[in-house]
PDB file of C-alpha atoms in Angstrom:
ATOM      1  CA  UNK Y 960      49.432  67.837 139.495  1.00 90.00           C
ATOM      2  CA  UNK Y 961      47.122  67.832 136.429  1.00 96.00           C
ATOM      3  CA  UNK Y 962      43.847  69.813 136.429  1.00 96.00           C
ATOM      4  CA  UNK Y 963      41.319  68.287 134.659  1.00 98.00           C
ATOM      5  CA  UNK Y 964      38.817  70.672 133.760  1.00 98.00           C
ATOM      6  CA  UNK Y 965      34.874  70.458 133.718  1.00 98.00           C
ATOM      7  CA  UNK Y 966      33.106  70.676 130.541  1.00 98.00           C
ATOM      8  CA  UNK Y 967      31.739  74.235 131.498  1.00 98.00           C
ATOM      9  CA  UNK Y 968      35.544  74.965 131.968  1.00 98.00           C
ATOM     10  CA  UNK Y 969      36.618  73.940 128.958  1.00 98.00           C
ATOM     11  CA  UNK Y 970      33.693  76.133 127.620  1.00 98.00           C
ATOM     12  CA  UNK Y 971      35.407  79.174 129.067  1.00 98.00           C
ATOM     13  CA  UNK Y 972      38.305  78.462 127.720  1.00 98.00           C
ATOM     14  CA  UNK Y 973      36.861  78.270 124.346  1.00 98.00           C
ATOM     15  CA  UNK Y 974      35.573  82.028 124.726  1.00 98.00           C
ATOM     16  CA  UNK Y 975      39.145  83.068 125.930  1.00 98.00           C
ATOM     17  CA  UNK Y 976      40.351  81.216 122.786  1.00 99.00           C
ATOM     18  CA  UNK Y 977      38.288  83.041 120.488  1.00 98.00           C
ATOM     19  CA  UNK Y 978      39.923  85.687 122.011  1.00 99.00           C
ATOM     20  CA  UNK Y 979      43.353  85.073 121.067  1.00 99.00           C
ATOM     21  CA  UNK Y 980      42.352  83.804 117.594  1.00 99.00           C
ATOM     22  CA  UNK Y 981      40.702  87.447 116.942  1.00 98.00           C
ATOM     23  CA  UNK Y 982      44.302  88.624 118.022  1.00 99.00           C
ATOM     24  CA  UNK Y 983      46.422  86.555 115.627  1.00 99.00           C
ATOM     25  CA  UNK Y 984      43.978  87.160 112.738  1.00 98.00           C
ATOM     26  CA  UNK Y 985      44.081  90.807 113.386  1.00 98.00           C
ATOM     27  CA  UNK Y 986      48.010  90.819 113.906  1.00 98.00           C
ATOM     28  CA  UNK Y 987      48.623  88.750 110.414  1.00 98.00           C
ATOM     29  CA  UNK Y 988      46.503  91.286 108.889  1.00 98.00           C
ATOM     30  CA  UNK Y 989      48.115  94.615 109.947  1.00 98.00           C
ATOM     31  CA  UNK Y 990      51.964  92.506 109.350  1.00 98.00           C
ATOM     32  CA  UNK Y 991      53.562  93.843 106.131  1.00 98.00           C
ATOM     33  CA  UNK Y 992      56.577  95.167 105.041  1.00 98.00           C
ATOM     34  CA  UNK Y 993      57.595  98.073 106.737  1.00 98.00           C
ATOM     35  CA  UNK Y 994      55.666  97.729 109.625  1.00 98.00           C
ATOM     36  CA  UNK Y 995      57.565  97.029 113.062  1.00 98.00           C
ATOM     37  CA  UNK Y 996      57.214  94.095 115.260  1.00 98.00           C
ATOM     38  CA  UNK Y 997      56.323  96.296 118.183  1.00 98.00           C
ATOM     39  CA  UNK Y 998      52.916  97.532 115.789  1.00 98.00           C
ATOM     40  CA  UNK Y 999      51.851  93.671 116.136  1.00 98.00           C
ATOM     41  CA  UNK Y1000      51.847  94.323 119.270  1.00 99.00           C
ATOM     42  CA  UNK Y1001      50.110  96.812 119.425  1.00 98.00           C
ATOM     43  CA  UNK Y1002      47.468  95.502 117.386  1.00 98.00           C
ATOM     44  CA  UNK Y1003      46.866  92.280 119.652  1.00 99.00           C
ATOM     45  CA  UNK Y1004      46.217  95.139 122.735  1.00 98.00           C
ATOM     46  CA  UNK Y1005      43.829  96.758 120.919  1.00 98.00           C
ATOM     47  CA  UNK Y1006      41.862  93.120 120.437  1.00 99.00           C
ATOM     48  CA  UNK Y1007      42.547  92.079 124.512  1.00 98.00           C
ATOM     49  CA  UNK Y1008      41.309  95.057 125.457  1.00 98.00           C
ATOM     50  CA  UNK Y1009      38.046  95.258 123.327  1.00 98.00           C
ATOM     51  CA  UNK Y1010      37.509  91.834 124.421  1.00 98.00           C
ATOM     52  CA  UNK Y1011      37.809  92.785 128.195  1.00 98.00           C
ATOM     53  CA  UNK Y1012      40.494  90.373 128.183  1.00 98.00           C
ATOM     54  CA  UNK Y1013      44.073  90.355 129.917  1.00 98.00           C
ATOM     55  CA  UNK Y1014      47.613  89.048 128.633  1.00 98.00           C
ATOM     56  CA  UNK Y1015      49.075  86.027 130.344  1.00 98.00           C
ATOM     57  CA  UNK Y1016      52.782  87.149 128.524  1.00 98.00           C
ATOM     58  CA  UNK Y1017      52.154  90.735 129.135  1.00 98.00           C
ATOM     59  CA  UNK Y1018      54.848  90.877 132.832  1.00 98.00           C
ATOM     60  CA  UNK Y1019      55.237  87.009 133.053  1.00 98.00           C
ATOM     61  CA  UNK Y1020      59.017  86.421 134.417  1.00 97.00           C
ATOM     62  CA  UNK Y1021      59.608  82.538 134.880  1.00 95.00           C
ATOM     63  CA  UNK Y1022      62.738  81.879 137.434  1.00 94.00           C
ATOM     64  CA  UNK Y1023      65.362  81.663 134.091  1.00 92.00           C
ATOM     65  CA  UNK Y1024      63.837  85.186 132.894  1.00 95.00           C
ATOM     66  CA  UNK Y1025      66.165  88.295 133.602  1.00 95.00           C
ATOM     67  CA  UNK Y1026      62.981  90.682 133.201  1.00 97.00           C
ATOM     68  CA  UNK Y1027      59.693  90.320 133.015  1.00 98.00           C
ATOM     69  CA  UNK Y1028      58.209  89.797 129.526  1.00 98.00           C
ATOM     70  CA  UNK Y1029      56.861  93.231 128.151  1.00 98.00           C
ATOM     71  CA  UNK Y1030      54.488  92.463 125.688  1.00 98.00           C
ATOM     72  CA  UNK Y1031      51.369  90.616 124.586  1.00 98.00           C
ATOM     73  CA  UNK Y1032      53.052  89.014 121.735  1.00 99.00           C
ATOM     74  CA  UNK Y1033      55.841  87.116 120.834  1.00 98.00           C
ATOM     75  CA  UNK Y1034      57.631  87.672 117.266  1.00 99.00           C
ATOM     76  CA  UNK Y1035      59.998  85.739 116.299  1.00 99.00           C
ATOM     77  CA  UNK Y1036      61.635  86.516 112.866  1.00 99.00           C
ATOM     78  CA  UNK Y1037      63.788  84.429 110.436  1.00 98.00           C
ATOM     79  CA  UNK Y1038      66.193  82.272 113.111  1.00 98.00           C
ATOM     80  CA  UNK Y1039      64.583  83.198 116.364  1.00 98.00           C
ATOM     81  CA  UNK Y1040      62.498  80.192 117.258  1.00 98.00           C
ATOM     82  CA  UNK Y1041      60.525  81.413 120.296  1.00 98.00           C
ATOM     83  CA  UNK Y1042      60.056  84.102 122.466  1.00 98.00           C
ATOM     84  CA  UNK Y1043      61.038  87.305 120.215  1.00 98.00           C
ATOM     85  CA  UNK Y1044      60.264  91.131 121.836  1.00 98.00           C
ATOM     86  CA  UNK Y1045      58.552  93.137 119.346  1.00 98.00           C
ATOM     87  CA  UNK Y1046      60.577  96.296 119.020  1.00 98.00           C
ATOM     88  CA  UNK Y1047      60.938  98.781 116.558  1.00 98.00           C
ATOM     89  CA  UNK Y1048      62.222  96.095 113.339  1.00 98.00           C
ATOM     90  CA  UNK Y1049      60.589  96.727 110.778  1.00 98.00           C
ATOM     91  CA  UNK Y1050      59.700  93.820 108.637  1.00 98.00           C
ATOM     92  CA  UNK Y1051      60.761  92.581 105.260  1.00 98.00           C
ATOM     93  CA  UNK Y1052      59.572  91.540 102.391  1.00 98.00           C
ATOM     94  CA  UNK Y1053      60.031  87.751 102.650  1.00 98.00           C
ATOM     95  CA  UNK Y1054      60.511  87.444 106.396  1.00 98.00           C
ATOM     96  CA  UNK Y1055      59.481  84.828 108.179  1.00 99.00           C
ATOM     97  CA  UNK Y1056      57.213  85.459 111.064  1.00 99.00           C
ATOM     98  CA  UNK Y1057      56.087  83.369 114.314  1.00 98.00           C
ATOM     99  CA  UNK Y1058      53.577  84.930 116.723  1.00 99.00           C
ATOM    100  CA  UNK Y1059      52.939  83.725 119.744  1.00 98.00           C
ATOM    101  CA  UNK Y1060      49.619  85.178 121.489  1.00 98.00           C
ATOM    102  CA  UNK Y1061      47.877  84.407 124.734  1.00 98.00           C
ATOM    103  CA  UNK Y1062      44.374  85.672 126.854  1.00 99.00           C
ATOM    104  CA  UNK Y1063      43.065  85.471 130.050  1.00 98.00           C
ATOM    105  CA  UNK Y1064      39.662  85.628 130.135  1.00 98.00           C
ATOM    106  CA  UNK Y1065      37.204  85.582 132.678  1.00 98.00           C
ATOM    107  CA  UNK Y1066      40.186  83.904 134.574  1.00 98.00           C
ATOM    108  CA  UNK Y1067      40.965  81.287 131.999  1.00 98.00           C
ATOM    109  CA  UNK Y1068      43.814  80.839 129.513  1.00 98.00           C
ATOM    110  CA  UNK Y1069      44.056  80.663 125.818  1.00 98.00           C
ATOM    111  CA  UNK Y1070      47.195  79.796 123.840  1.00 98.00           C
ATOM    112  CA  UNK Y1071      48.019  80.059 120.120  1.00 99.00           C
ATOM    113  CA  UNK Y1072      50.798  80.972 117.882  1.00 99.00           C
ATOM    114  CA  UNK Y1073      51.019  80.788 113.913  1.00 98.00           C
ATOM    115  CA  UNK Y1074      53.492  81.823 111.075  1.00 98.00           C
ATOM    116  CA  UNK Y1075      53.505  83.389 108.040  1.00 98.00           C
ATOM    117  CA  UNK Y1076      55.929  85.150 105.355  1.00 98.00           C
ATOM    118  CA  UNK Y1077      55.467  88.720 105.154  1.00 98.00           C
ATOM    119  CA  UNK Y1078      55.472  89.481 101.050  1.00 98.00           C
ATOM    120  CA  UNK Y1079      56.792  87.259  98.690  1.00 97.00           C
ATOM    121  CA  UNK Y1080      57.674  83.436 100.577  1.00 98.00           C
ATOM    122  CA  UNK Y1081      61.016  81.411 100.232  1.00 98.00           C
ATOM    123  CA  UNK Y1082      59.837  78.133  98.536  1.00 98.00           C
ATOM    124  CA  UNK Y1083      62.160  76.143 101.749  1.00 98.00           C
ATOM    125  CA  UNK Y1084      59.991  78.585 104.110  1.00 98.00           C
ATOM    126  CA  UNK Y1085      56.950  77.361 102.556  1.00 98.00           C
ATOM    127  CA  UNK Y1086      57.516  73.762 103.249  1.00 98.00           C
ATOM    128  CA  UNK Y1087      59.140  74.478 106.533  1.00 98.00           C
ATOM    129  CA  UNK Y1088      55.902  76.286 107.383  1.00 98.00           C
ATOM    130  CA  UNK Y1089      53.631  73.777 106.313  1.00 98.00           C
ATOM    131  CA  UNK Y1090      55.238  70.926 107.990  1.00 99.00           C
ATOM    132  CA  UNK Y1091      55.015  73.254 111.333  1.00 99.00           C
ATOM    133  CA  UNK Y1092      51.190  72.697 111.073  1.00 98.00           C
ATOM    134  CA  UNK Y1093      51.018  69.624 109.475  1.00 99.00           C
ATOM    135  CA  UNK Y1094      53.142  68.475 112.961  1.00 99.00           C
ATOM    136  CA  UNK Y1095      50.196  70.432 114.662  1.00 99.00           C
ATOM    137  CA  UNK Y1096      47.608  68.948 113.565  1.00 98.00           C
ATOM    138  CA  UNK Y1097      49.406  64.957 114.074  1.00 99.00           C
ATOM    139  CA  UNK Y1098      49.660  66.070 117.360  1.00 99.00           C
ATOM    140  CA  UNK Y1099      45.877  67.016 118.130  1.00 99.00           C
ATOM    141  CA  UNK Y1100      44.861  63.624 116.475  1.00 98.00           C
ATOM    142  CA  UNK Y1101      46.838  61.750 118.803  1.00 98.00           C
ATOM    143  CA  UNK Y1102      44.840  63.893 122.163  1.00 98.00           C
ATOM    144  CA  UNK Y1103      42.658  61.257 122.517  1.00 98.00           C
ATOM    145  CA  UNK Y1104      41.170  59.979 125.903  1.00 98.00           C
ATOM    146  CA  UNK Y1105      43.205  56.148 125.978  1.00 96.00           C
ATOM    147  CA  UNK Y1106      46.612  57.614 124.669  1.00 98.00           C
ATOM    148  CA  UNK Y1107      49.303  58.931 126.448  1.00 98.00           C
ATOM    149  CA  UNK Y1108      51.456  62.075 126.603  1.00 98.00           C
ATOM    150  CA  UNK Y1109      53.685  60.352 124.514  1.00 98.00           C
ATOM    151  CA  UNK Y1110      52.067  59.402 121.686  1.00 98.00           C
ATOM    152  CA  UNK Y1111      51.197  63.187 120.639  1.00 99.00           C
ATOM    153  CA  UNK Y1112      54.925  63.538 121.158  1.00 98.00           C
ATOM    154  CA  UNK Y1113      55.732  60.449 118.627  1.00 98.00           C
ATOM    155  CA  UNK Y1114      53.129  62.065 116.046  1.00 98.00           C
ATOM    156  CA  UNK Y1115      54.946  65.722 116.075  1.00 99.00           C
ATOM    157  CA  UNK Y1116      58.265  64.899 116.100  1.00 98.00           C
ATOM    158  CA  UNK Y1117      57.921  61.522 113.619  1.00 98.00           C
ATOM    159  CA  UNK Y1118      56.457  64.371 110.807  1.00 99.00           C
ATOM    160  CA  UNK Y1119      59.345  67.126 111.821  1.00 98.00           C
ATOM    161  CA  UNK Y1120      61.964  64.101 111.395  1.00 98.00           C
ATOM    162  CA  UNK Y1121      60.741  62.871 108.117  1.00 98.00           C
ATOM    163  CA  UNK Y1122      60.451  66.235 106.750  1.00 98.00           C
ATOM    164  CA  UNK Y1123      64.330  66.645 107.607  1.00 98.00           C
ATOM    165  CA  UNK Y1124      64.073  69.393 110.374  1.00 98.00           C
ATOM    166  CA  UNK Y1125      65.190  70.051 113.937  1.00 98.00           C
ATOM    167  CA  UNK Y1126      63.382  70.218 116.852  1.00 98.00           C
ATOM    168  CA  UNK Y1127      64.961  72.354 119.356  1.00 98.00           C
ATOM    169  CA  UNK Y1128      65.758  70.676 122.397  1.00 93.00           C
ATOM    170  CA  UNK Y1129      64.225  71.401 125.526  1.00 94.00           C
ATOM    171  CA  UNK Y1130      61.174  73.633 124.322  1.00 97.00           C
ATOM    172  CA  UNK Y1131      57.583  72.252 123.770  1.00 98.00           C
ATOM    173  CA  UNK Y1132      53.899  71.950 125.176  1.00 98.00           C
ATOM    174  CA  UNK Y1133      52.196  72.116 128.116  1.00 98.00           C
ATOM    175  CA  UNK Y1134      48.959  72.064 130.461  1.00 98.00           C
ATOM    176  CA  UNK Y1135      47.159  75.012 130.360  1.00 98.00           C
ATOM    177  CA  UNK Y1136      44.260  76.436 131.992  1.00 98.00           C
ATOM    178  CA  UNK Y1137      43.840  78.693 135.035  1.00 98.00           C
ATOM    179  CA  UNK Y1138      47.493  79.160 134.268  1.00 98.00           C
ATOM    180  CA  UNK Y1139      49.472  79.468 131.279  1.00 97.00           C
ATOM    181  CA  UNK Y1140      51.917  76.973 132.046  1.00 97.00           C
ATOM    182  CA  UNK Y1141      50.347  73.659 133.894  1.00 98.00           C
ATOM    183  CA  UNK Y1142      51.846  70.315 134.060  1.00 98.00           C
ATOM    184  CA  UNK Y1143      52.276  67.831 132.153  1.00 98.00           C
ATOM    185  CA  UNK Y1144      55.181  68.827 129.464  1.00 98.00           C
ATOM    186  CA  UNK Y1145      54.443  67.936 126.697  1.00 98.00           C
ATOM    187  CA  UNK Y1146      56.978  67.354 124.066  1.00 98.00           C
ATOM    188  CA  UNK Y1147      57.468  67.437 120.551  1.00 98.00           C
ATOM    189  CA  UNK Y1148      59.125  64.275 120.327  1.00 98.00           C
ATOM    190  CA  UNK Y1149      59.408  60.807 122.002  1.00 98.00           C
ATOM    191  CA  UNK Y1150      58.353  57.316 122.281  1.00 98.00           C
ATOM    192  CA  UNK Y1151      54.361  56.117 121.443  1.00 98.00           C
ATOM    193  CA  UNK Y1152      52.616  54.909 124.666  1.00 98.00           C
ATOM    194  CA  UNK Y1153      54.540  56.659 127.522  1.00 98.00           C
ATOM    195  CA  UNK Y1154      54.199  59.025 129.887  1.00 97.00           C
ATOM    196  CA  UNK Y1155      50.692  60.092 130.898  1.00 98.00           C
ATOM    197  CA  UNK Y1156      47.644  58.822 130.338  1.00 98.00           C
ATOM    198  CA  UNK Y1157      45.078  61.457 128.255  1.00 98.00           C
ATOM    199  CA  UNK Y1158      41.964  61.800 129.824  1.00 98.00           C
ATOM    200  CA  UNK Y1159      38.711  63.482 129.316  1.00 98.00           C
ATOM    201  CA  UNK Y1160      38.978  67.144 130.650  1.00 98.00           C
ATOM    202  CA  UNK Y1161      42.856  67.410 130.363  1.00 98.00           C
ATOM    203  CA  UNK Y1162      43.954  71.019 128.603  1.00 98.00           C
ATOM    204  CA  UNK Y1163      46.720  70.971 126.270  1.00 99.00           C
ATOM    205  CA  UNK Y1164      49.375  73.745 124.490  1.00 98.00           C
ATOM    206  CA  UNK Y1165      50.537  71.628 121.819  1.00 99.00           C
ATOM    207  CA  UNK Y1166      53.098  73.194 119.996  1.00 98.00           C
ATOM    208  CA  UNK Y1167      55.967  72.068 117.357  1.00 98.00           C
ATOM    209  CA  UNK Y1168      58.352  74.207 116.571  1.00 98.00           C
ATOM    210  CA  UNK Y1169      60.758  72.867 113.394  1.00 98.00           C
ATOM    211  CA  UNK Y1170      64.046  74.244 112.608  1.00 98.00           C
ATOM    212  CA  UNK Y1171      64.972  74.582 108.894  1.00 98.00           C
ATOM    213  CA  UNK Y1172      68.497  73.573 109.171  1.00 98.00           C
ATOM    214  CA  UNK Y1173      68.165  69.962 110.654  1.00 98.00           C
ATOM    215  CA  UNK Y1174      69.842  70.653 113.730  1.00 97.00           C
ATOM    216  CA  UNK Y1175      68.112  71.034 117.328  1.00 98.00           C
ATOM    217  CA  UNK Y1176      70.459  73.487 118.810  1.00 98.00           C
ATOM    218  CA  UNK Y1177      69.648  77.004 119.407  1.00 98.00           C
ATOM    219  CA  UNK Y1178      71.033  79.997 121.635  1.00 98.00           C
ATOM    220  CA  UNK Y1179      69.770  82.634 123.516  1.00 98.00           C
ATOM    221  CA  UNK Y1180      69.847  86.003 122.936  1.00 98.00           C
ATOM    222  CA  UNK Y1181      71.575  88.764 125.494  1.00 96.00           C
ATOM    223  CA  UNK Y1182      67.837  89.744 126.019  1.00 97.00           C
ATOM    224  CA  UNK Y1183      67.454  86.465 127.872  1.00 97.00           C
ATOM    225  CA  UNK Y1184      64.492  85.629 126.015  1.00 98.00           C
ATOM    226  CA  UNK Y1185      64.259  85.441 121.987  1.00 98.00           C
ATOM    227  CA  UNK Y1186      65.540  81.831 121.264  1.00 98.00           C
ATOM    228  CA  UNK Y1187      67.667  81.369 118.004  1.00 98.00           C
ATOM    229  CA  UNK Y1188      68.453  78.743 115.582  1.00 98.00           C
ATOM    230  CA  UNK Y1189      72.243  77.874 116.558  1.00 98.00           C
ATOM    231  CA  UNK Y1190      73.040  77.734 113.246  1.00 97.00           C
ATOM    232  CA  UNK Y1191      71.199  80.535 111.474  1.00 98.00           C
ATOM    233  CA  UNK Y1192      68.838  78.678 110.124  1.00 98.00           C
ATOM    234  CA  UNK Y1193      64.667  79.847 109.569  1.00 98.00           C
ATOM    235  CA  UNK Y1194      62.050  78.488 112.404  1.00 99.00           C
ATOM    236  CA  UNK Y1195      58.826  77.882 112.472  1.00 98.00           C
ATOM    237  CA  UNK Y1196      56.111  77.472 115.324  1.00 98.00           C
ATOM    238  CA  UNK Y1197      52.476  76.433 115.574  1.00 98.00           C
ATOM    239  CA  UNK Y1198      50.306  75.986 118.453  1.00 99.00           C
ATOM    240  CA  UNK Y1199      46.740  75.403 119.471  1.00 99.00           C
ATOM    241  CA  UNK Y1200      45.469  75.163 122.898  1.00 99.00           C
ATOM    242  CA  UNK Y1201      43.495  71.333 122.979  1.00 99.00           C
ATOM    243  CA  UNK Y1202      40.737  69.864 124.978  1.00 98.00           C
ATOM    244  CA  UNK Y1203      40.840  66.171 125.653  1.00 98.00           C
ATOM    245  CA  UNK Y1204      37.540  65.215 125.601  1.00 98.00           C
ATOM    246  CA  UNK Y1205      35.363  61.766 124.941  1.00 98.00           C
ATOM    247  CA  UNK Y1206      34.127  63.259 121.752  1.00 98.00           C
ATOM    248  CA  UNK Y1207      38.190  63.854 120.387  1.00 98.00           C
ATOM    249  CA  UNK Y1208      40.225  66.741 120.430  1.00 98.00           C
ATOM    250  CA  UNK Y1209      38.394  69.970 120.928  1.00 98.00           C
ATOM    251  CA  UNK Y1210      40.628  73.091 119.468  1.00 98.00           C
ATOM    252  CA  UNK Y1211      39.688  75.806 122.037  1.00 99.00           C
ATOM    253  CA  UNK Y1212      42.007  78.326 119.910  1.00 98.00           C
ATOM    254  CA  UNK Y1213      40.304  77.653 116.436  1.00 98.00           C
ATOM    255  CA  UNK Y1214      38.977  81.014 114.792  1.00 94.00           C
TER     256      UNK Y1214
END
């Protein structure tokens, strides 16, 4: 069942948004080369906590999970696509980086994730990059009250497609609000005026994630969470949590 949120809702979570756009501002500041994954995540605690606010990643265990998440972050680097650990790698110069950050405030959610190259950038991880937000930000245009679920789809995957990238299969958006995950799914790719109708109050994680090697298939690592690039290829991942609204898309996880 989809929640559709009041406007004084959706207000709330705007302030838990700002919350987690303080944390992935703060986190692409302090990442350079040399520092470790596990310092990013250290750095988006520090933020949570100053803002009172608690981690919806930070022990989340889904039924597939063999332990329960144990950060606030994710960081994916190079081939892993989603759902990195931040240990004790330290990064490189060049590396490409995908951080994943959520907050629960005041018992709403707020979802985000960006990337970046730490030092000097690949020209390929550039492009891949930019198309990663450039599929972001087709995807908000199409969360408009008369569309449906899948035309957002249509918009990501039609730019990840042109652009020559994969989209990994099985991995995508979703409601959010008092939870982190709330129906619907919604995907990065699929056919223009399916699935459900958008309405105004509706709560959206829209998220592409574009693999650099063309192909959508990926693996798992033994950890039974960070996702990787089946063929070794770079990924890159970009997310906003959206508000359907009669006014357009409201970005509730802009800085």
């Amino acid at each position: 069942m989809v929640e559709i949120k009041t406007d004084t809702s959706l207000d709330a979570m705007r302030a838990a948004g700002r919350v987690v756009a303080r944390a992935l501002a703060a986190v692409r500041e302090t990442a350079a080369v040399g520092v470790t994954a596990r310092a990013l995540d250290e750095t988006a605690r520090a933020v949570l906590r100053e803002a009172g606010a608690a981690s919806p990643f930070l022990g989340y265990r889904p039924s597939w999970a063999p332990a329960p998440f144990p950060a606030v972050v994710c960081v994916s680097v190079n081939d892993a696509i989603v759902h990195g650990i931040p240990d004790g790698y330290r990064l490189r110069d060049g590396d490409l980086v995908s951080v994943d950050c959520g907050a629960v405030l005041d018992g709403w959610v707020g979802d985000s994730a960006v990337s970046f190259t730490v030092g000097r950038a690949r020209p390929a991880d550039v492009r891949l990059t930019e198309t990663a937000y450039e599929a972001l930000e087709a995807g908000i245009a199409a969360a408009v009250v008369g569309h449906r679920i899948g035309d957002i789809a249509h918009a990501i995957g039609r730019v990840c497609r042109a652009a020559g990238y994969g989209i990994p299969s099985g991995y995508g958006g979703h409601g959010v609000g008092r939870a982190m995950h709330e129906a619907p799914d919604v995907p990065n790719e699929g056919r223009p005026g399916r699935g459900m109708p958008l309405r105004h109050g509706m709560a959206l994680a829209i998220e592409p994630m574009l693999i650099g090697g063309g192909g959508d298939g990926h693996r798992t690592d033994r950890d039974g969470w960070t996702v990787r690039t089946a063929d070794g290829s770079r990924a890159a991942h970009a997310e906003h949590t959206v508000a359907v609204t009669d006014q357009g898309p409201r970005i509730l996880t802009a800085p």
